[in-house]
Tab-separated table of C-alpha atoms in Angstrom:
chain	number	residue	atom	x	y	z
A	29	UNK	CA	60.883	235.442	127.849
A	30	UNK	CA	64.549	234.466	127.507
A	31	UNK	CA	65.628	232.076	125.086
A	32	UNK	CA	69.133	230.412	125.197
A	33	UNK	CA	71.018	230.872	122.114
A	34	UNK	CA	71.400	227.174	120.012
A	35	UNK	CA	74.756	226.762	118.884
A	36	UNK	CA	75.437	225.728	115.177
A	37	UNK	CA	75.927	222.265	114.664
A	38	UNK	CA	79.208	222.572	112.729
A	39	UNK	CA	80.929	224.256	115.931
A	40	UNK	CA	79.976	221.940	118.522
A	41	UNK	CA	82.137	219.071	118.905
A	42	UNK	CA	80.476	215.410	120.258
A	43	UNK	CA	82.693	212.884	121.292
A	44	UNK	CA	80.524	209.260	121.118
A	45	UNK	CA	82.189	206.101	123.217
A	46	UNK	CA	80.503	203.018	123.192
A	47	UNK	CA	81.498	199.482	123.106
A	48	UNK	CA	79.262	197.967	120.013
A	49	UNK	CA	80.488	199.383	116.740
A	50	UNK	CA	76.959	199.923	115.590
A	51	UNK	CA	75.723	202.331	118.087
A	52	UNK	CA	78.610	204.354	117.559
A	53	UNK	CA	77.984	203.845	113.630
A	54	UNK	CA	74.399	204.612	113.777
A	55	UNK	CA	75.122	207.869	116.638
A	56	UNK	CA	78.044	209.392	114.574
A	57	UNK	CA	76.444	209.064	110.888
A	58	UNK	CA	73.175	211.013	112.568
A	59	UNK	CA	75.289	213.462	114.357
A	60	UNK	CA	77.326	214.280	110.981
A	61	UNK	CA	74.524	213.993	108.925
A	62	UNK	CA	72.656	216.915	110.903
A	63	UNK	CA	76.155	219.239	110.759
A	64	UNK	CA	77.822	218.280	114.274
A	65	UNK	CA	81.807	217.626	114.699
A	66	UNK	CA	82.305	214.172	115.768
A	67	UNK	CA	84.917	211.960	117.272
A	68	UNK	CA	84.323	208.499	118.121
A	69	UNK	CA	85.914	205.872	120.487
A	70	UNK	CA	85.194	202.174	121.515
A	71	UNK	CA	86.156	202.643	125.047
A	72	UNK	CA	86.890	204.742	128.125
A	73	UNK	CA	90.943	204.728	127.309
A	74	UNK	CA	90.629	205.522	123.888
A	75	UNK	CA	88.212	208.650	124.428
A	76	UNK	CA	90.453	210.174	127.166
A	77	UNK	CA	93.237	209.504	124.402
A	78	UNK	CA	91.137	211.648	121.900
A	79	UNK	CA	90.741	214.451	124.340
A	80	UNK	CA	94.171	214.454	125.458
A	81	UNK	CA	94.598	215.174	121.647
A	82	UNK	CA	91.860	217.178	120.795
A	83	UNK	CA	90.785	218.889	123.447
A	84	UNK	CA	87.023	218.445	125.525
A	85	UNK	CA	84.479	217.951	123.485
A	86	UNK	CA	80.806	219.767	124.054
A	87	UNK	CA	79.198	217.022	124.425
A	88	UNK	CA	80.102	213.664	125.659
A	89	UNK	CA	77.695	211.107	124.416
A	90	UNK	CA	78.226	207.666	125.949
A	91	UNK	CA	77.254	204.436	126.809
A	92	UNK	CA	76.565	204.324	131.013
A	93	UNK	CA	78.210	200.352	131.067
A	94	UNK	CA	81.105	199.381	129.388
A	95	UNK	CA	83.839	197.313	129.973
A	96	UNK	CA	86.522	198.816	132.102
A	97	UNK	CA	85.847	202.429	132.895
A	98	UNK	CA	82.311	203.023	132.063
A	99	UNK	CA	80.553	206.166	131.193
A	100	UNK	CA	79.533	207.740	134.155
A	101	UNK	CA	83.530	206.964	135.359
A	102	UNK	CA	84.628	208.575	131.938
A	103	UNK	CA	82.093	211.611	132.725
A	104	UNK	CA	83.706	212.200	136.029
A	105	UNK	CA	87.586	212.522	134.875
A	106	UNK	CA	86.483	214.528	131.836
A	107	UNK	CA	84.768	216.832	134.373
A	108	UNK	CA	87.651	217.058	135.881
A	109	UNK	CA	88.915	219.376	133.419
A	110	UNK	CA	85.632	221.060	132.717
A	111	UNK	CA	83.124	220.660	135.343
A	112	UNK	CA	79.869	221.918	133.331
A	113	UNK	CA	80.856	219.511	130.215
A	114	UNK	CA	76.923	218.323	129.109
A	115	UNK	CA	76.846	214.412	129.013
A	116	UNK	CA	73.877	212.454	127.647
A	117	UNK	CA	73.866	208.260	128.401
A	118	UNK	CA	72.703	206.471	125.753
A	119	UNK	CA	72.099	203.091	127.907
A	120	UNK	CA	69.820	199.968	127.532
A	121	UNK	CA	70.159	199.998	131.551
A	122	UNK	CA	68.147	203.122	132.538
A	123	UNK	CA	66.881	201.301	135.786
A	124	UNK	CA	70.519	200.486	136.542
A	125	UNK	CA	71.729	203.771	135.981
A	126	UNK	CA	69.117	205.414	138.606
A	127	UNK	CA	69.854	201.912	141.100
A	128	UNK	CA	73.643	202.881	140.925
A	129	UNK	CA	73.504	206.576	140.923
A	130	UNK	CA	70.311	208.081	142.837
A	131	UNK	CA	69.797	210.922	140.189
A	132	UNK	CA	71.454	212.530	137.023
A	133	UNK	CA	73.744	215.859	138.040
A	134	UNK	CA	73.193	218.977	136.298
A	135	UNK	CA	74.030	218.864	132.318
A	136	UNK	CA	73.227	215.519	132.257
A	137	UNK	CA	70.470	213.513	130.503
A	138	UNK	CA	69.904	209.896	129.274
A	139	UNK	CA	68.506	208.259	126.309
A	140	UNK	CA	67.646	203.913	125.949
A	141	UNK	CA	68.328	202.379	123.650
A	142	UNK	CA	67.502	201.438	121.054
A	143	UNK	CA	66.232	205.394	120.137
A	144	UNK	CA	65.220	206.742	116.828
A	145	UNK	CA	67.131	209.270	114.487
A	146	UNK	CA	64.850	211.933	115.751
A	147	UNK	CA	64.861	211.059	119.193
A	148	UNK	CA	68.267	211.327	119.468
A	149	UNK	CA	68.744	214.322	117.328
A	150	UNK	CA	65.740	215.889	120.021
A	151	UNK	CA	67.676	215.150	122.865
A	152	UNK	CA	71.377	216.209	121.582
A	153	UNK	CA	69.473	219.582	120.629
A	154	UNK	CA	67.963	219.668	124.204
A	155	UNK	CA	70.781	219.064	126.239
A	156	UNK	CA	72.782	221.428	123.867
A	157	UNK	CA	70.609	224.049	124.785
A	158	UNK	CA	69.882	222.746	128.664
A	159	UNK	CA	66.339	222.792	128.184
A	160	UNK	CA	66.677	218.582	128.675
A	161	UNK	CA	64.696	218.730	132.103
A	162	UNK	CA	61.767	219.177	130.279
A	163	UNK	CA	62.325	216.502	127.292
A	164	UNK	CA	63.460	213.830	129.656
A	165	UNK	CA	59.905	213.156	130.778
A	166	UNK	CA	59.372	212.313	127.274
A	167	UNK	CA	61.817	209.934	126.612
């Protein structure tokens, strides 16, 4: 059996964008609380700003509709730059997400909202380690 190798927390970096300051409040406090790198942004501008700055992040943890460029517009510049950069959708549209795109690519994953602490610290952890195919069943 092969197992993928986890990364620490402390090394991966998570860049959260989302347009109501209390998702990102509630995603970044769980993220740091449980050892991850964080960076946060309220929109699509001000995240491309951050990684103009601070390089790609590991993980790009977004909301799929925002005003202006939304997440799945964001995900597509970023990948730009790194094609196999892991994104997870944190959306309260899940039905509009599969009505507009059809399917998630590869390294990608979605979570509703609202989601618990340890729901969303399951499917970070999951995508992180691309075993999220079999978790997203779950959600």
């Amino acid at each position: 059996m092969v197992r993928k190798r986890r990364a620490k927390p402390s090394a991966v970096r998570i860049l959260i964008v989302d347009d109501e300051p209390s998702i990102i409040s509630f995603v970044d406090q769980t993220m740091r609380l449980a050892g991850y790198r964080t960076y946060t942004a309220p929109n699509a501008k001000a995240a491309l700003e951050i990684c103009e700055h601070n390089g790609l992040p590991d993980l790009l943890l977004t909301d799929f509709k925002m005003p202006g460029m939304d997440g799945d517009a964001l995900a597509a510049r970023l990948r730009q730059r790194e094609p196999d950069l892991k994104v997870l959708y944190l959306t309260g549209f899940a039905d509009q997400l599969f009505t507009e795109r059809g399917a998630l690519w590869r390294d990608e994953a979605f979570l509703e909202k609202p989601c618990t602490v340890n729901g969303l610290l399951e499917a970070v952890s999951m995508i992180l380690s691309g075993d999220y195919g079999d978790y997203q069943d779950h959600v």
